[in-house]
Tab-separated table of C-alpha atoms in Angstrom:
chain	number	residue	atom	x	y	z
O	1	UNK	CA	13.018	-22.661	6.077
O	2	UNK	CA	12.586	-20.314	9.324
O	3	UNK	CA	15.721	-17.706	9.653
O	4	UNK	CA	16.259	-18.080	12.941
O	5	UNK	CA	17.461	-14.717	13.428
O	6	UNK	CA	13.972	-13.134	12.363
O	7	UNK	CA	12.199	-15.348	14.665
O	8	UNK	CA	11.783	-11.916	17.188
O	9	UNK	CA	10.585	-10.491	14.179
O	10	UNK	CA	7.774	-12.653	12.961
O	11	UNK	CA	6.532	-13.417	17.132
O	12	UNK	CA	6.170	-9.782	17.230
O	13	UNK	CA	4.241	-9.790	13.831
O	14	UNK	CA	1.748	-12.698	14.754
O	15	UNK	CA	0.613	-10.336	17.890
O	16	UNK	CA	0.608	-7.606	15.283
O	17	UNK	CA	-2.205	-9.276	13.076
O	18	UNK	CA	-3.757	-10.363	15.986
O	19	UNK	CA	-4.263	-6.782	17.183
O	20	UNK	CA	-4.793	-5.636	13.954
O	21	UNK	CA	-7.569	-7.586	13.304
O	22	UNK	CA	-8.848	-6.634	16.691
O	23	UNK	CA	-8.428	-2.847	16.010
O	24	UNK	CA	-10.238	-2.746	12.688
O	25	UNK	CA	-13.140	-5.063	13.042
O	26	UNK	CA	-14.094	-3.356	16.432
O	27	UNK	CA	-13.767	-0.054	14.923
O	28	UNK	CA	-16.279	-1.402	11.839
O	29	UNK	CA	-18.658	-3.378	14.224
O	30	UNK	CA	-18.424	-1.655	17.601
O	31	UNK	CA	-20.931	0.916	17.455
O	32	UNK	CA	-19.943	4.121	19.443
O	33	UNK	CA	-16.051	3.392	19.708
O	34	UNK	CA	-15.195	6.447	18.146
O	35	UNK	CA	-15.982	9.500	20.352
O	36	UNK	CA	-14.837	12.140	18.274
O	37	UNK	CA	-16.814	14.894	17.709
O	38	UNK	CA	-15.497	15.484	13.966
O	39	UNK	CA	-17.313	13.438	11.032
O	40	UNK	CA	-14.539	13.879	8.805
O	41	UNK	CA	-12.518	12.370	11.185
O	42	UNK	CA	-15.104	9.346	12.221
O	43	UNK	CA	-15.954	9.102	8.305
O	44	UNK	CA	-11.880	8.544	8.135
O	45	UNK	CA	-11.666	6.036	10.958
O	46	UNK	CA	-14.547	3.698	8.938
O	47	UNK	CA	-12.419	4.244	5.812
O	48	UNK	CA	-9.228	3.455	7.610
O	49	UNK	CA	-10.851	0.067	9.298
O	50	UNK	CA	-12.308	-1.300	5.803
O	51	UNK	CA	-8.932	-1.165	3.957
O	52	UNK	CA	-6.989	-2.307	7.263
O	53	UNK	CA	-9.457	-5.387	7.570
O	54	UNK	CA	-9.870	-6.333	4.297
O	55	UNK	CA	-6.142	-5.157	2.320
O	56	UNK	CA	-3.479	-4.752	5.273
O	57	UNK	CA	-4.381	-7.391	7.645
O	58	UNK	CA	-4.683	-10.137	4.821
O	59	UNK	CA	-0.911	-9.036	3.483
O	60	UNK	CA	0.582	-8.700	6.204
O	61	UNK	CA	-0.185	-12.505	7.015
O	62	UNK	CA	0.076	-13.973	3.541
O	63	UNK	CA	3.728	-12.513	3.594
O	64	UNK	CA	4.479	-13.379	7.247
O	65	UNK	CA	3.481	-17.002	6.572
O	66	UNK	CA	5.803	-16.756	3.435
O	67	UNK	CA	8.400	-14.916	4.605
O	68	UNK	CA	8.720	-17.684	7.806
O	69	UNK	CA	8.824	-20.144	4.723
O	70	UNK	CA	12.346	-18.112	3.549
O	71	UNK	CA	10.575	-16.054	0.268
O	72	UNK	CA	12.784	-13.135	0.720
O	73	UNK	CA	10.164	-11.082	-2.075
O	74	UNK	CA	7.796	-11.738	0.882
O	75	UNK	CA	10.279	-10.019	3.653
O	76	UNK	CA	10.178	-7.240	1.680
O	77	UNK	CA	6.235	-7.040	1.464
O	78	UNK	CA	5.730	-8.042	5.083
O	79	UNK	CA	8.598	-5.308	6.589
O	80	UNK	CA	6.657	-2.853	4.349
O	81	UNK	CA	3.310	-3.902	5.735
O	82	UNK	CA	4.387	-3.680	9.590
O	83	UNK	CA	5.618	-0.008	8.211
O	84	UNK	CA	2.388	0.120	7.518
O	85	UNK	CA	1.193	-0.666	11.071
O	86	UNK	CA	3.417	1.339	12.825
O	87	UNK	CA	2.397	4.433	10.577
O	88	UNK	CA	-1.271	3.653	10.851
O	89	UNK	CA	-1.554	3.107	14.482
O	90	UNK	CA	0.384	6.038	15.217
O	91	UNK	CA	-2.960	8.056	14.443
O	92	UNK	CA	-4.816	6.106	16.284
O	93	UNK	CA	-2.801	6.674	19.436
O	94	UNK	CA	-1.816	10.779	19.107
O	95	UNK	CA	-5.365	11.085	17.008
O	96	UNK	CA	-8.372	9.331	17.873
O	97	UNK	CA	-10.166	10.836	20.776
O	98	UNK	CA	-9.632	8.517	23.436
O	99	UNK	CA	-11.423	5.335	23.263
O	100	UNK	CA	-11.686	1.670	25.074
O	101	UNK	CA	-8.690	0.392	22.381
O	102	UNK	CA	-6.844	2.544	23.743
O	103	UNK	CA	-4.257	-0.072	25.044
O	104	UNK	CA	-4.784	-1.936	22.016
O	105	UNK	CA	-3.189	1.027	20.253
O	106	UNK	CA	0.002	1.557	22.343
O	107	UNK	CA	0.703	-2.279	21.547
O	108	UNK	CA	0.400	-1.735	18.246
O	109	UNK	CA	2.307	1.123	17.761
O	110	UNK	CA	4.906	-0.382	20.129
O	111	UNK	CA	4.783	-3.826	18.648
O	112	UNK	CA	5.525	-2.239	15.240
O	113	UNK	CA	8.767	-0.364	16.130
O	114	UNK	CA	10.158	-3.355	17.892
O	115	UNK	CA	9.193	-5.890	14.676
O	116	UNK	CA	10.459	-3.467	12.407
O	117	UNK	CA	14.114	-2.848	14.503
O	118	UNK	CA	14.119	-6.776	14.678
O	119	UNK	CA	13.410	-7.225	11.392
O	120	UNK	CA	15.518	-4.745	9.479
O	121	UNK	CA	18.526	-5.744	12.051
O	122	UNK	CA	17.968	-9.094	11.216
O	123	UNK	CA	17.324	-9.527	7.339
O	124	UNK	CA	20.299	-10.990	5.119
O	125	UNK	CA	20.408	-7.280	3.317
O	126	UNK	CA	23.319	-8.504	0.888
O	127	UNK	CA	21.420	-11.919	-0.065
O	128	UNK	CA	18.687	-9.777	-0.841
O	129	UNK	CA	19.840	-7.286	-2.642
O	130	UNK	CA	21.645	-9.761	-4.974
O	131	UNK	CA	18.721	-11.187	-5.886
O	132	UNK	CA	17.893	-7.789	-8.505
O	133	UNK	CA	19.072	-8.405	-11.592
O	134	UNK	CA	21.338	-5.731	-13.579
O	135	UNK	CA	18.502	-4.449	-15.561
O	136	UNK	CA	16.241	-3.475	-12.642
O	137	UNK	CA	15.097	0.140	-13.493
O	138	UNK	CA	16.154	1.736	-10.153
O	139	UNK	CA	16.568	5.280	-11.328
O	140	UNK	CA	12.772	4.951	-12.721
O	141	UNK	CA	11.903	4.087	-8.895
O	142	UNK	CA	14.117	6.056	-6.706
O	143	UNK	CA	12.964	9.304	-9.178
O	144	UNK	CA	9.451	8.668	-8.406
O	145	UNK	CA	10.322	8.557	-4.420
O	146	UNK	CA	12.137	12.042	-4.570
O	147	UNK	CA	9.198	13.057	-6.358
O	148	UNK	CA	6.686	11.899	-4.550
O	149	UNK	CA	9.030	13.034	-1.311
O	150	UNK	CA	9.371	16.320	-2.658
O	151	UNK	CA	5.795	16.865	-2.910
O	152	UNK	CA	4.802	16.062	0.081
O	153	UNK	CA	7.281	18.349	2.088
O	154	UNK	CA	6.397	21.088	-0.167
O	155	UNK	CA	2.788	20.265	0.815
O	156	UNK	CA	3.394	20.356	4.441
O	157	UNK	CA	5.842	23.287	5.024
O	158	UNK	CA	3.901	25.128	2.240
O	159	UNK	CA	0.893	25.115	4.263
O	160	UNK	CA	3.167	25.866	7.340
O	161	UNK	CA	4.089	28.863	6.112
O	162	UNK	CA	1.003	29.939	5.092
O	163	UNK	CA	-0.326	29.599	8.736
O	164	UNK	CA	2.828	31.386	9.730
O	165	UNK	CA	2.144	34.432	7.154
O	166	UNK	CA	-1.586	34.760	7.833
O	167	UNK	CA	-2.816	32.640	11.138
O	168	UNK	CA	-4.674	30.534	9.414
O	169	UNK	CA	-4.966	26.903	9.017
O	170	UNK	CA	-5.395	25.632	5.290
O	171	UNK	CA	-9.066	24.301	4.615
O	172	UNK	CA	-7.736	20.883	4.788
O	173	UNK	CA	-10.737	19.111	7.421
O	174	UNK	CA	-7.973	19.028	10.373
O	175	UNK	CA	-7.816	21.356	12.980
O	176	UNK	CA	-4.338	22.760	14.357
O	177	UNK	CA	-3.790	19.464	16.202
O	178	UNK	CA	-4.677	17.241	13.217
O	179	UNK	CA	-2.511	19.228	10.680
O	180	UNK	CA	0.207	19.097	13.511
O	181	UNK	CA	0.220	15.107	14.076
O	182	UNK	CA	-0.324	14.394	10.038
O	183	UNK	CA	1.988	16.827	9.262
O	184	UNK	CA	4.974	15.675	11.540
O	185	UNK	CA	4.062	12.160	10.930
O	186	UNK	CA	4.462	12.676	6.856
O	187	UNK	CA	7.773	14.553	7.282
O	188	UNK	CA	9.825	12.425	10.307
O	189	UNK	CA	8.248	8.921	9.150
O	190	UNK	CA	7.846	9.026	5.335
O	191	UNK	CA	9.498	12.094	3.699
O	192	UNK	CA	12.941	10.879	4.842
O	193	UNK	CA	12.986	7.401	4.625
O	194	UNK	CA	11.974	8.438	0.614
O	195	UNK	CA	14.984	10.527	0.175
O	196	UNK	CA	17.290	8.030	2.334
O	197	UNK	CA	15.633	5.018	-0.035
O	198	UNK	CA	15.829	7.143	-3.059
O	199	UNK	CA	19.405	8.268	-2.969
O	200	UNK	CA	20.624	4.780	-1.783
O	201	UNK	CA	18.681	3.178	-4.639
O	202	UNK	CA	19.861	5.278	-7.379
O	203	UNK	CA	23.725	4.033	-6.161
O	204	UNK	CA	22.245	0.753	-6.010
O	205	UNK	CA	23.320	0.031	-2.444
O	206	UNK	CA	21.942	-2.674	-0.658
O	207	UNK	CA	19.476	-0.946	1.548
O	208	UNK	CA	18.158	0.788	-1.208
O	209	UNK	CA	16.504	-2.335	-2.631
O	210	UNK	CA	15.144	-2.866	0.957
O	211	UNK	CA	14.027	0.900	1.926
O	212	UNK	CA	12.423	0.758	-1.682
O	213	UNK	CA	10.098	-2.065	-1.628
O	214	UNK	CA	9.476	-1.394	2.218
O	215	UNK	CA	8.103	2.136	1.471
O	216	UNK	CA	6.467	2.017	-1.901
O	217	UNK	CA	4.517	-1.553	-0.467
O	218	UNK	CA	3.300	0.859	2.652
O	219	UNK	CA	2.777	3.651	0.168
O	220	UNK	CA	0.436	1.832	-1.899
O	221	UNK	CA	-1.790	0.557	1.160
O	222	UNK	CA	-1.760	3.931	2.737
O	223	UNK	CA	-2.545	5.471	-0.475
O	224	UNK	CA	-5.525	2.866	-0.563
O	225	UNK	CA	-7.285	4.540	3.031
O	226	UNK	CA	-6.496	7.620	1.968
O	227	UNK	CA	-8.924	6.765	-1.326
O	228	UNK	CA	-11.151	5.127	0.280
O	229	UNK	CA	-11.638	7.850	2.883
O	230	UNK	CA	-12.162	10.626	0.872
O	231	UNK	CA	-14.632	8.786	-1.306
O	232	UNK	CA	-16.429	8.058	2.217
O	233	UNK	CA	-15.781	11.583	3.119
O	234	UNK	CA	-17.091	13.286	-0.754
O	235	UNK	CA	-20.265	10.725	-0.297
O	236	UNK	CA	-21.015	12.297	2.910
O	237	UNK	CA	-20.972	15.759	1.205
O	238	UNK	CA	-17.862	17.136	2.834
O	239	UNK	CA	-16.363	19.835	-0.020
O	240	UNK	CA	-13.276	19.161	-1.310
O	241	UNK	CA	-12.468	15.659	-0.611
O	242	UNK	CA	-13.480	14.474	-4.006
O	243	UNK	CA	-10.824	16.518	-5.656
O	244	UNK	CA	-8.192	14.623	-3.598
O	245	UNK	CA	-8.891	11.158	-5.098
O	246	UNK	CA	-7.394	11.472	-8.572
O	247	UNK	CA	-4.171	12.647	-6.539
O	248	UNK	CA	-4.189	9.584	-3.675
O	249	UNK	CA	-4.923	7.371	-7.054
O	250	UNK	CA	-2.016	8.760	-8.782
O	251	UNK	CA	0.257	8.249	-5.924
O	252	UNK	CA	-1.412	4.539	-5.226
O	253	UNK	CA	-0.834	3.616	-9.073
O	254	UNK	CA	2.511	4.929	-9.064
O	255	UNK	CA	3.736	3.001	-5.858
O	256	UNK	CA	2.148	-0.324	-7.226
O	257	UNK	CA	3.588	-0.117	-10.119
O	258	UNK	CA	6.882	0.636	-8.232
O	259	UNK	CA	6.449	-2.248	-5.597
O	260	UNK	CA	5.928	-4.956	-8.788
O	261	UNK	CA	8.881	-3.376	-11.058
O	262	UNK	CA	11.228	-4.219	-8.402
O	263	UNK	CA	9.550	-7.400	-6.910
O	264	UNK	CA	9.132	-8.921	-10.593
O	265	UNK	CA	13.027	-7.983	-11.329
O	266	UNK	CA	14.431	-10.775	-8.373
O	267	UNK	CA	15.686	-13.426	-9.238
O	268	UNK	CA	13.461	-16.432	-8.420
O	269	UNK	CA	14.240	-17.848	-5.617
């Protein structure tokens, strides 16, 4: 049955896969629609456009179709996939060198914010959150998110710092403007929604359920480009990207494994 007060929400989120499907085919089957003069960066748009095509865009329907049919496991899924979206696309817009989808960007990015504001605004947060039975293992989950949150700000400022002490950028593939966007991206975007999610889950609030699912569901995807890319990257000879996989596995596994623990522990609805 169609909640009404998502309706916003999932009009937005049709245009979304539209555009999404748009955005990643072209950038698989358009030749030359990448103009930037970096191969680790091109070699990282490819990987990006394979796991959008064939993992994001396919999720982000099959839970928009069942989310319009009231599965409230599926709200979860799809808000985490238009997360997903709205992170992505970002580096498309402030990254790519610029490019005739362009415009298709901005809408995306834009798009995303205003699905996710009408869809977390929107969502029956108390309905949902009484759907996880007593026994759900939230301390495993929200442990794992400080964790992984932890880690990645460490990661981030560390290598800050480092350019602070000695001028010079970590050997990461990015130049100063790359570190910059990924960098600020990682910290505003996903290090604090983890330790918002994390603590609220732990005190089993209701939008800790939500921020949970949400995150972990976009962490696994994004984890999923960020394998597939440096596999891309290691195959093309670039040094060091092959000792990043085990890590963007690890992380990938771990939110999985954290997306089904607390999907499998609603109630059925």
């Amino acid at each position: 049955m169609l909640d009404t007060k998502l309706k916003p929400a999932y009009v937005l989120s049709i245009f979304i896969a539209v555009l999404t499907l748009v955005a990643s085919a072209g950038g698989l089957f358009i030749s030359n629609l990448y103009r930037d003069n970096s191969s680790f960066v091109l070699i990282g748009w490819y990987g990006n456009d394979l796991v959008t095509l064939f993992v994001a865009f396919p999720l982000l329907v099959i839970t928009l179709i069942m989310s319009i049919r009231g599965s409230q496991r599926a709200q979860l899924v799809w808000l985490g996939m238009l997360d997903y979206t709205l992170y992505n696309y970002a580096f498309y817009l402030f990254g790519a060198a610029l490019n005739r989808f362009f415009l298709i960007y901005v809408a995306l990015f834009t798009l995303s914010i205003l699905a996710l504001i009408f869809g977390l605004a929107n969502i029956d947060v108390n309905s949902i959150s009484q759907k996880f039975q007593a026994r759900t293992p939230v301390n495993w989950v929200s442990s794992y998110m400080m964790l992984w949150a932890i880690l990645l700000g460490i990661a981030w400022i560390g290598q800050w710092l480092s350019f602070v002490v000695t001028g010079q950028l970590p050997q990461s593939g990015l130049d100063m403007d790359g570190f910059k966007l990924v960098a600020t991206l990682d910290l505003s975007l996903v290090v604090s929604g983890l330790v918002l999610g994390a603590i609220w889950l732990w005190k089993r609030r209701h939008w800790g359920y939500v921020l949970a699912a949400m995150f972990n569901v976009k962490g696994f995807t994004y984890t999923l480009v960020l394998t597939v890319g440096s596999l891309l990257q290691a195959n093309a000879g670039m040094e060091g990207t092959a000792a990043l996989v085990p890590l963007w596995i690890f992380l990938g596994m771990a939110c999985l494994i954290s997306s089904l623990i607390l999907l499998r522990n609603m109630k059925r609805e």
